[in-house]
Short mmCIF file of C-alpha atoms in Angstrom, two decimals:
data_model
loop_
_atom_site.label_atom_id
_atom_site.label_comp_id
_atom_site.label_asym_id
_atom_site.label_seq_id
_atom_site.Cartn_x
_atom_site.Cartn_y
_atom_site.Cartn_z
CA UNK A 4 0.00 0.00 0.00
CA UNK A 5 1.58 3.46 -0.63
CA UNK A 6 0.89 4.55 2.96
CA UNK A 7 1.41 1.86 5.91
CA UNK A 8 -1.02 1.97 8.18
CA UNK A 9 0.28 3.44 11.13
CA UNK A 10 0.60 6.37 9.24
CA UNK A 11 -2.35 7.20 7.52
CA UNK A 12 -5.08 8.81 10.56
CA UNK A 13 -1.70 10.86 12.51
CA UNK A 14 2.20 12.10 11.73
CA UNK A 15 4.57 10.29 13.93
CA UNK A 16 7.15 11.60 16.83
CA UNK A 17 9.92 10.94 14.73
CA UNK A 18 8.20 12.76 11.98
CA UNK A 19 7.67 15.93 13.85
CA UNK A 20 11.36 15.72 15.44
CA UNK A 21 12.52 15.75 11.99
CA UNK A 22 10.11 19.14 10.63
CA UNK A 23 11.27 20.60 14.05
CA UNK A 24 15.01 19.95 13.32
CA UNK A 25 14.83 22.57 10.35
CA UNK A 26 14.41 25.15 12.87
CA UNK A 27 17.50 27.21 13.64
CA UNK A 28 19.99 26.96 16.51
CA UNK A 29 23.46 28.53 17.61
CA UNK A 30 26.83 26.19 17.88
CA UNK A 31 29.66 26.79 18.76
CA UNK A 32 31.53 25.09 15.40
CA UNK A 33 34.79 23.26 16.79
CA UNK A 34 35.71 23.16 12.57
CA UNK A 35 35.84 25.76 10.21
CA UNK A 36 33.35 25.72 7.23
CA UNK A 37 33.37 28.34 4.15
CA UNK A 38 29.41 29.55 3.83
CA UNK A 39 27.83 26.39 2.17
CA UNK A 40 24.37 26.56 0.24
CA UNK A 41 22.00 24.19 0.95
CA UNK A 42 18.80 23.32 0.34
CA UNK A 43 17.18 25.08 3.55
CA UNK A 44 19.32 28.01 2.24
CA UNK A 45 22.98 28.87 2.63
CA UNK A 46 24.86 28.67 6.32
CA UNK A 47 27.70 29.47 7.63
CA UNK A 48 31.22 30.65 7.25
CA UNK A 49 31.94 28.48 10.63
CA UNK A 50 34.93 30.24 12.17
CA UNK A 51 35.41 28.71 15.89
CA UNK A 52 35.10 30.03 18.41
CA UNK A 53 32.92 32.67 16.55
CA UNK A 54 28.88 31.40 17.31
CA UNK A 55 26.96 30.61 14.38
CA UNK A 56 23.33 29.82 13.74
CA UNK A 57 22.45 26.39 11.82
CA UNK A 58 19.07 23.81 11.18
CA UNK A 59 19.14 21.47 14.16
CA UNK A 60 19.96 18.96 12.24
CA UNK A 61 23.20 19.90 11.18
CA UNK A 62 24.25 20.84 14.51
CA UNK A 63 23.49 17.33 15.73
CA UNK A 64 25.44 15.76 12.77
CA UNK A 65 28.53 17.86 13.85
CA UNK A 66 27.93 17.29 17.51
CA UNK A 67 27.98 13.56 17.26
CA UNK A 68 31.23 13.78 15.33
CA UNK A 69 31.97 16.17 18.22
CA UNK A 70 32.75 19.22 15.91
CA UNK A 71 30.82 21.60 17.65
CA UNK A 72 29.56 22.54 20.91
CA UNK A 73 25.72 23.35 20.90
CA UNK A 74 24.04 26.39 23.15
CA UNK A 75 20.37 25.42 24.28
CA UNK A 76 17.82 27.72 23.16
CA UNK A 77 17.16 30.03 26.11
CA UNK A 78 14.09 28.58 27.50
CA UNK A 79 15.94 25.59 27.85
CA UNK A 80 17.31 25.92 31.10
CA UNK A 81 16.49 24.97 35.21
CA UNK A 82 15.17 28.71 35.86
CA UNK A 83 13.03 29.15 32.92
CA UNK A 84 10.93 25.70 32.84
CA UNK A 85 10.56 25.83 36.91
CA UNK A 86 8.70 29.27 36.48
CA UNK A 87 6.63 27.70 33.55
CA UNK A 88 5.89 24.71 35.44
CA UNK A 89 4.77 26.64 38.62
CA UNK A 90 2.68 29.11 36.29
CA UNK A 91 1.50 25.39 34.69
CA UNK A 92 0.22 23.78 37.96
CA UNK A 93 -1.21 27.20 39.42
CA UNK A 94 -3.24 28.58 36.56
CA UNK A 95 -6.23 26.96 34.41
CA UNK A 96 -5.12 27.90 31.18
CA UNK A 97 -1.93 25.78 29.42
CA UNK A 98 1.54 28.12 29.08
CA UNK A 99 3.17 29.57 26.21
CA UNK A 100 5.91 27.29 24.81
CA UNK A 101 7.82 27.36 21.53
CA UNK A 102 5.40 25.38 19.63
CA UNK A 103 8.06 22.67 19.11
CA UNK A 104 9.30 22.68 22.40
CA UNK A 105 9.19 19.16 23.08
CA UNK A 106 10.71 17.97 20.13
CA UNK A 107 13.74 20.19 20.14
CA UNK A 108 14.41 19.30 24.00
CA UNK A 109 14.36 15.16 23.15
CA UNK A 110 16.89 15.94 20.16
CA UNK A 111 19.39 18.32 22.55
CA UNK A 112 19.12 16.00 25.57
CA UNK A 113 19.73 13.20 23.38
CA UNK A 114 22.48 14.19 21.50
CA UNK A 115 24.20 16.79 23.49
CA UNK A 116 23.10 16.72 27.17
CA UNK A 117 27.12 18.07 27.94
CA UNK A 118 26.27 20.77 26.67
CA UNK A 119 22.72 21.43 28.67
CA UNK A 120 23.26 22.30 32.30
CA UNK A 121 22.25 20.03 34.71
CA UNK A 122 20.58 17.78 31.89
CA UNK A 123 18.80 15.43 34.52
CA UNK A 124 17.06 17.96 36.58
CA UNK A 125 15.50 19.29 33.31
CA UNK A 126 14.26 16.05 31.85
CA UNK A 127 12.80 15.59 34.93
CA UNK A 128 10.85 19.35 34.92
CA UNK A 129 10.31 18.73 31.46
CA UNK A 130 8.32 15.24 32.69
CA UNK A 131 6.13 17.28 35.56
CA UNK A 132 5.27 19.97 32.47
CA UNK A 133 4.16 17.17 30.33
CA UNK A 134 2.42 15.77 32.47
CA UNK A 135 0.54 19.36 34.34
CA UNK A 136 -0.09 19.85 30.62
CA UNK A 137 -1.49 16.53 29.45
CA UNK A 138 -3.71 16.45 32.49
CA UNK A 139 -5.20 19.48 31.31
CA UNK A 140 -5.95 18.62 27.80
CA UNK A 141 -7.92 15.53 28.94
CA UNK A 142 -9.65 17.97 30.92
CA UNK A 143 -10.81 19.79 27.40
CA UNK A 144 -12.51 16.88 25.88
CA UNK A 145 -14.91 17.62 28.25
CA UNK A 146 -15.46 21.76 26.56
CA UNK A 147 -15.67 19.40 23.20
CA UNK A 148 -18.55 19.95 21.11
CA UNK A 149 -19.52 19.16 17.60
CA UNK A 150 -18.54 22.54 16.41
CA UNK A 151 -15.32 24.01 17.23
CA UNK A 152 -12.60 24.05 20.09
CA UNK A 153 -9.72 26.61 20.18
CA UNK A 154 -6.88 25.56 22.18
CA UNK A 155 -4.64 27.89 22.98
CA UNK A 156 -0.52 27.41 23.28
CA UNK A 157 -1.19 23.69 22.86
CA UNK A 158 2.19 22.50 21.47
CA UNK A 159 3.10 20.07 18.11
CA UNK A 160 3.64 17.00 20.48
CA UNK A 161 0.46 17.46 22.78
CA UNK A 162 -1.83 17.69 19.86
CA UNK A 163 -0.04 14.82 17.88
CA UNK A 164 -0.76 12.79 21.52
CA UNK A 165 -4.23 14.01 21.73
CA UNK A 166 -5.49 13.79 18.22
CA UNK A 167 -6.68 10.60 17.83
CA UNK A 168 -9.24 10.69 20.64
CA UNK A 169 -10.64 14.18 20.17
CA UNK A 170 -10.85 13.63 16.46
CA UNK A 171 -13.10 10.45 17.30
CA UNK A 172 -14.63 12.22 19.59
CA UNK A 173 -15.83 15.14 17.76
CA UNK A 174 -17.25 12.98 14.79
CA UNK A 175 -19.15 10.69 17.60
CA UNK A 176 -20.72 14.48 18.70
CA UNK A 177 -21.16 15.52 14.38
CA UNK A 178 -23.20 11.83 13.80
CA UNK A 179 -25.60 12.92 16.90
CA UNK A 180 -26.61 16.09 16.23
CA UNK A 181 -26.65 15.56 11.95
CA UNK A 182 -29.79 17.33 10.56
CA UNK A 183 -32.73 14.47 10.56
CA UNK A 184 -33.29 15.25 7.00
CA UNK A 185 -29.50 14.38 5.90
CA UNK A 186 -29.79 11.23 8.15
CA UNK A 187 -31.92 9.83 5.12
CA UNK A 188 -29.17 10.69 2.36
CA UNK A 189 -26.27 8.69 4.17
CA UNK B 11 -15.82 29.70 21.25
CA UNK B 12 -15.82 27.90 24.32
CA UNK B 13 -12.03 29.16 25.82
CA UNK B 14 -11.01 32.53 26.27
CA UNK B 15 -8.74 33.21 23.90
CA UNK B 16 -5.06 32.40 24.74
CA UNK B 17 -2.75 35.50 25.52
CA UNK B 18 -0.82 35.97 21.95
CA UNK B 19 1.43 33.96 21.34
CA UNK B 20 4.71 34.86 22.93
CA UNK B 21 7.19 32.53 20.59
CA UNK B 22 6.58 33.37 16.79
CA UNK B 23 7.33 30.50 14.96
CA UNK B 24 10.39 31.52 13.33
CA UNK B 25 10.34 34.68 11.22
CA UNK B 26 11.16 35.83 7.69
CA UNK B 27 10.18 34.19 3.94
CA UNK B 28 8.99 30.81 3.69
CA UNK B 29 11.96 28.49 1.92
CA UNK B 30 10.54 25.93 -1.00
CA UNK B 31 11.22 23.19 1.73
CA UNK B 32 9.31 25.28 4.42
CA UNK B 33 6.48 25.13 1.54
CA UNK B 34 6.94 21.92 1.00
CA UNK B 35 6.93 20.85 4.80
CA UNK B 36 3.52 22.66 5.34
CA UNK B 37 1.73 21.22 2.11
CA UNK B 38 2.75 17.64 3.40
CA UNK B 39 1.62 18.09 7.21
CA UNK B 40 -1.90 19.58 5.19
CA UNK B 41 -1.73 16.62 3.27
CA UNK B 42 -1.60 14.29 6.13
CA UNK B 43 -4.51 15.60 8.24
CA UNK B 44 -7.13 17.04 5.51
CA UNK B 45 -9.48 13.99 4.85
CA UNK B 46 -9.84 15.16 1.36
CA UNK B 47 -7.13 15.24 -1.84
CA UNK B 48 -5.59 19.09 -1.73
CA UNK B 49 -4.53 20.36 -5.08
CA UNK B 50 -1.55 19.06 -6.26
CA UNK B 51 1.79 21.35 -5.71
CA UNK B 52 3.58 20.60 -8.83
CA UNK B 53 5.63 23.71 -9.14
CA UNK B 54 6.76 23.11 -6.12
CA UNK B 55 7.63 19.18 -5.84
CA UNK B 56 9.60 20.40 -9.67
CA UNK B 57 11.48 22.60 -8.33
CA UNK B 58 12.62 20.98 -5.69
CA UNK B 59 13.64 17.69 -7.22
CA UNK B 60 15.76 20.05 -9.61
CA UNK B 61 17.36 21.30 -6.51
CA UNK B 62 18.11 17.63 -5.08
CA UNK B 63 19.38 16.78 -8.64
CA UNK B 64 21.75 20.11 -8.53
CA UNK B 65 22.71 19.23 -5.09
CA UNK B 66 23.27 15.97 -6.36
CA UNK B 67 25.48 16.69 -9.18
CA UNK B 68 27.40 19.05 -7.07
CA UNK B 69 28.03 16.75 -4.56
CA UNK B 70 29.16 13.65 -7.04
CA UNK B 71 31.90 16.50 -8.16
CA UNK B 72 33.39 16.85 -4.79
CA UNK B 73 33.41 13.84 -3.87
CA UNK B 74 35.58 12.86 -7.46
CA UNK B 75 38.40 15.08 -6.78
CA UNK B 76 40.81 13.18 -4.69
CA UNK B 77 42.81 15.61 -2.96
CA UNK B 78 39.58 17.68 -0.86
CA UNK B 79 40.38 18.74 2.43
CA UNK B 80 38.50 17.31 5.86
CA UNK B 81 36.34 20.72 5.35
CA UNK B 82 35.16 19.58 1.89
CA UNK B 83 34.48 15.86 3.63
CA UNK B 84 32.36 17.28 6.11
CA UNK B 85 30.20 19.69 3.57
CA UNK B 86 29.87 16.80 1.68
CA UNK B 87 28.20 14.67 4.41
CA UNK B 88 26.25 17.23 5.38
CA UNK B 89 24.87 18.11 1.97
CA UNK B 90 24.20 14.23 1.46
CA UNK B 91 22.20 14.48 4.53
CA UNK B 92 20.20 16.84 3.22
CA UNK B 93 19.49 15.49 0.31
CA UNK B 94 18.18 12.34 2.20
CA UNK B 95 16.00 14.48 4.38
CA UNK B 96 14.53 16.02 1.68
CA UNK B 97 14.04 13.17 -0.22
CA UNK B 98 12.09 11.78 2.54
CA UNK B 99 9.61 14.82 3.05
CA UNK B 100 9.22 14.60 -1.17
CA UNK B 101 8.45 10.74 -0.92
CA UNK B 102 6.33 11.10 2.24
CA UNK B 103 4.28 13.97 0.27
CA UNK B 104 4.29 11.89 -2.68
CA UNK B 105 2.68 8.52 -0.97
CA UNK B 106 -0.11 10.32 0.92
CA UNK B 107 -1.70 10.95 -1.96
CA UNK B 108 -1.39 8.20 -3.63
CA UNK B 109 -2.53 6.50 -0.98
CA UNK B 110 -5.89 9.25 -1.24
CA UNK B 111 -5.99 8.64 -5.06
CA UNK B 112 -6.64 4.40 -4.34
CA UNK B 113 -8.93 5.00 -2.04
CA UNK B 114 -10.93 7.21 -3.84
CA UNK B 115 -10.29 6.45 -7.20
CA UNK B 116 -14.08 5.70 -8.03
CA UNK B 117 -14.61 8.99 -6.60
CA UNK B 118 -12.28 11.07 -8.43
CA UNK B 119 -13.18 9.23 -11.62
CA UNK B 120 -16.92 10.45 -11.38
CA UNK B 121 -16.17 14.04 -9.49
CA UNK B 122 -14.79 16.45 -12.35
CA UNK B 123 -13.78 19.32 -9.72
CA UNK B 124 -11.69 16.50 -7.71
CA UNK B 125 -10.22 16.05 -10.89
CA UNK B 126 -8.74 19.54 -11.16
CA UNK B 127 -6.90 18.82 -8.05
CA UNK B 128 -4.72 16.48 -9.22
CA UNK B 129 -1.18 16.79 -11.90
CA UNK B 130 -1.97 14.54 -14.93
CA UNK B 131 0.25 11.51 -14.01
CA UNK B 132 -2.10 11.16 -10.90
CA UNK B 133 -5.12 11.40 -12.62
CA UNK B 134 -4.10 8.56 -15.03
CA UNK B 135 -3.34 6.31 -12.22
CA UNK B 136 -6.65 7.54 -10.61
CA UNK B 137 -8.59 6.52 -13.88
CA UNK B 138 -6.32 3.24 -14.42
CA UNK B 139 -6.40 2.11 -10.60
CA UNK B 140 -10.55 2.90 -10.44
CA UNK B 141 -10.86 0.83 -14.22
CA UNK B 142 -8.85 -1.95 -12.51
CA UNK B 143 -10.73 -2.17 -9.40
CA UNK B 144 -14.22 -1.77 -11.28
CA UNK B 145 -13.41 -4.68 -13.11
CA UNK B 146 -11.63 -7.20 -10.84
CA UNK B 147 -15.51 -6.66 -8.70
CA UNK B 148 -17.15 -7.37 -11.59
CA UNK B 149 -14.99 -10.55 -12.93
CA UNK B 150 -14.94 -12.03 -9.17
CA UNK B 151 -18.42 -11.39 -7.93
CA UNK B 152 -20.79 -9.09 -9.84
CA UNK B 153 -21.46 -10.57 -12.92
CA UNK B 154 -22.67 -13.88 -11.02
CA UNK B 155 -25.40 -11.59 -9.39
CA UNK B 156 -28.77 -10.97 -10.53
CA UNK B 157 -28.97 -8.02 -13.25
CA UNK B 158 -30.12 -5.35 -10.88
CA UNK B 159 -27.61 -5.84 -8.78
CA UNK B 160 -24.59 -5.55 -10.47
CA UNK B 161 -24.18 -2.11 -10.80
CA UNK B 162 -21.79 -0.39 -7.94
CA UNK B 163 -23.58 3.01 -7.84
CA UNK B 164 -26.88 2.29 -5.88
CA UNK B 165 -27.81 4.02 -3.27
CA UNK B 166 -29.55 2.52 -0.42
CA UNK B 167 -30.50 4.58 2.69
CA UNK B 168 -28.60 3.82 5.98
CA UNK B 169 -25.90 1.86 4.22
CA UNK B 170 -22.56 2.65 3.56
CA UNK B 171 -21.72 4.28 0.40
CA UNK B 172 -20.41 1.72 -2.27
CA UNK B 173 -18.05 4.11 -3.40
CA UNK B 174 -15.82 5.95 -0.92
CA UNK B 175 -16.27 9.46 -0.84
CA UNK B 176 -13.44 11.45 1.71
CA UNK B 177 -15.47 12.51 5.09
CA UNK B 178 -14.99 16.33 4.83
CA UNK B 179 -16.95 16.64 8.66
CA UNK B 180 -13.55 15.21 9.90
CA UNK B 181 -11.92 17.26 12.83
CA UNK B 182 -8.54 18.74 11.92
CA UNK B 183 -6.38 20.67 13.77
CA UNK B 184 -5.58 24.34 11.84
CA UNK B 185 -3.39 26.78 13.16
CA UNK B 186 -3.64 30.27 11.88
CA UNK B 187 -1.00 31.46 9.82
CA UNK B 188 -2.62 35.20 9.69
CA UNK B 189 -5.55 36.58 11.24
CA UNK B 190 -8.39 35.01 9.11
CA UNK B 191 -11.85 35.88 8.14
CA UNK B 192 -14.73 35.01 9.81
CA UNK B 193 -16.03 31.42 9.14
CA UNK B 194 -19.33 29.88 9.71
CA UNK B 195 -19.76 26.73 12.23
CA UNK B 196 -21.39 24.10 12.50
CA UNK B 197 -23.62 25.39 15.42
CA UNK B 198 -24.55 28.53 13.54
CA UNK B 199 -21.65 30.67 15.09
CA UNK B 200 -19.28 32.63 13.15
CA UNK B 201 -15.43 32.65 14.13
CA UNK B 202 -12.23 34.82 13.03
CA UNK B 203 -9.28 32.75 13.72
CA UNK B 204 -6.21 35.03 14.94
CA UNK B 205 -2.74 34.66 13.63
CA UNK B 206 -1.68 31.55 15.69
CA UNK B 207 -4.47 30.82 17.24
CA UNK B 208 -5.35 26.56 16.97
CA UNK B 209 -8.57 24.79 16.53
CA UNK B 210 -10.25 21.69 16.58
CA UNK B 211 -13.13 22.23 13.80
CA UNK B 212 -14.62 19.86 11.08
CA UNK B 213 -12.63 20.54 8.33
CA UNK B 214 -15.30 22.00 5.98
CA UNK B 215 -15.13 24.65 8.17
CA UNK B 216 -11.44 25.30 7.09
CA UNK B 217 -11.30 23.79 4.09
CA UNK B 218 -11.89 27.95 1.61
CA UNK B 219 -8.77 28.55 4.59
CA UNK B 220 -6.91 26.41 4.14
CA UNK B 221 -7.00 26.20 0.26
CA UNK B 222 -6.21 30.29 0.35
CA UNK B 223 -3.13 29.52 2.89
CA UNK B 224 -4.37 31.42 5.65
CA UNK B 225 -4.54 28.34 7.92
CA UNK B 226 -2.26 24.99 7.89
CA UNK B 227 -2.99 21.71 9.44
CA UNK B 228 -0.90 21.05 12.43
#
């Protein structure tokens, strides 16, 4: 079949780590590099020590071959997701995050947690968040109707996680209150 | 609306022109999540594969000089990479809607604005896949059947249709890529999506949105 399965009612994790890996991020390049072009568009000169802004996924590539030292983006960082997970667990509403937030922590963790202060302490904030948050989405199915739901600073992950259900959902909620006169035409 | 709306969103998604990949990202995720077949980006998916082939060709000529420097190894990799990454969003693109044209062959076949939709190689494999299928029912089990039944197009109430039509009251996700004009729900409500504001809405609702690029499926 030209699409398995799996992949035909939702986009996997791995699929939205590698659309959030486009996004930019600062190295510090351990090689030097003349300005390239690429596809995404041309990057560099890298001229250590001098900082320079690349797609995620080329900084990984270099960091593995250890050829560059990557700086976390600034929210990612013990002072920054403590405040967002107290605001998380005190107020109704969900937080502002970069809307790719979880994807682009996994990859840095992953790949270059030496580079991420005190890498363990923020998986583990990272965890509570994820977990303050997904407690309040499953609280929205219950503001679900048949019509619309805005969901405000819900990020790529959350709504990959939730999608199956509330999509279900909301056509369960569309079949019951269908027009009795369409009923006939189905 | 049921929530107040958020506070505006603090992180833009990253600023400044769209790249072709960029493009090509967003028509994919659409793709993806929209129930129905989206026109097809030919333009795009062309230029693109001439920039793989160019990237291609450059990278075959670096790689046949012997005497390039570490540097030059590690542009090359990282070029290849590209490439592969692309490749992969082209091919992804590619197979969902091929996987949309099987299914609804039949439907595409007898719908001449569907039609319209797609580039001409998909609509012959639309037209050959539907012939195939129409046949192989009739060879295996229709023409043993009583007269009246043999056709596929009948429509009895409270049964499923016998040819698959794409269910446009599907929820999708759309995020607003600018503040949008008002649209009419299902409840008899009108809403105005702001710029990166998200919903969960049947996606008839989006579907004039999403076609003008104000909206993308997330």
């Amino acid at each position: 079949m030209a699409l398995p399965i799996s992949l035909r009612s939702s986009v996997t994790p791995p699929e939205l780590e590698l659309i959030a890996s486009e996004q930019l991020i600062e190295i510090i390049p351990l090689i030097s590099m003349d300005k390239t072009a690429f596809i995404s568009g041309a990057y560099g000169p890298l001229r250590p020590p001098a900082k320079c802004r690349l797609p995620i996924w080329m900084a990984t590539n270099l960091k593995l071959k250890k050829k560059c030292h990557i700086v976390p983006p600034e929210w990612l960082n013990i002072d920054f997701l403590q405040d967002r997970l107290t605001r998380e667990t005190s107020q109704p509403e969900f937080c502002a995050m970069p809307f790719r937030f979880a994807e682009v922590a996994k990859i840095i963790l992953d790949v270059a947690s030496d580079d991420v202060e005190n890498p363990d302490k923020i998986r583990s904030l990272l965890k509570d968040l994820r977990e303050a948050r997904q407690a309040k989405s499953r609280e929205g199915i219950t503001k679900l109707d048949h019509s619309e739901l805005t969901l405000p600073n819900l990020c790529s992950m959350e709504i990959n996680e939730i999608r199956p259900f509330f999509i279900r959902s909301m056509g369960v909620l569309t079949q019951l209150v269908r027009e009795p006169s369409a009923a006939g035409d189905i | 609306m049921l929530d107040a709306r958020g506070p505006p969103v603090q992180f833009e998604l990253q600023a400044g022109e769209e790249t072709k990949l960029q493009e090509l990202t967003r028509h994919w995720m659409n793709e993806r999540h929209a129930p129905d077949i989206l026109p097809a980006q030919s333009v795009l998916l062309g230029r693109l594969l001439d920039h793989i082939r160019k990237q291609n060709d450059t990278v075959q000529l670096l790689r046949a000089d012997p005497d390039s420097s570490e540097e030059e190894h590690f542009r090359i990799m990282l070029a290849q990479t590209e490439i592969e990454r692309v490749k992969f969003i082209v091919r992804s693109y590619v197979r969902t809607r091929l996987y949309k044209i099987e299914k609804y062959a039949r439907y595409i076949v007898a719908t001449p604005e569907v039609q319209e939709r797609l580039s001409e190689t998909e609509l012959q494999h639309a037209r050959r896949y539907a012939h195939l299928v129409e046949s192989h029912f009739h060879r295996t089990v229709l023409q043993s059947l009583p007269e009246e039944q043999r056709g596929l197009a009948d429509e009895t109430a409270f049964m499923p249709p016998m040819i698959p039509e794409p269910d446009k009251t599907r929820a999708v996700f759309a995020m607003a890529r600018t503040n949008c004009p008002p649209v009419r729900l299902p409840d008899g409500s009108t809403s105005e999506m702001e710029k990166g504001q998200i919903s969960l809405t049947p996606y008839y609702v989006v579907e004039q949105l999403l076609a003008r690029g104000e909206v993308e499926l997330v």
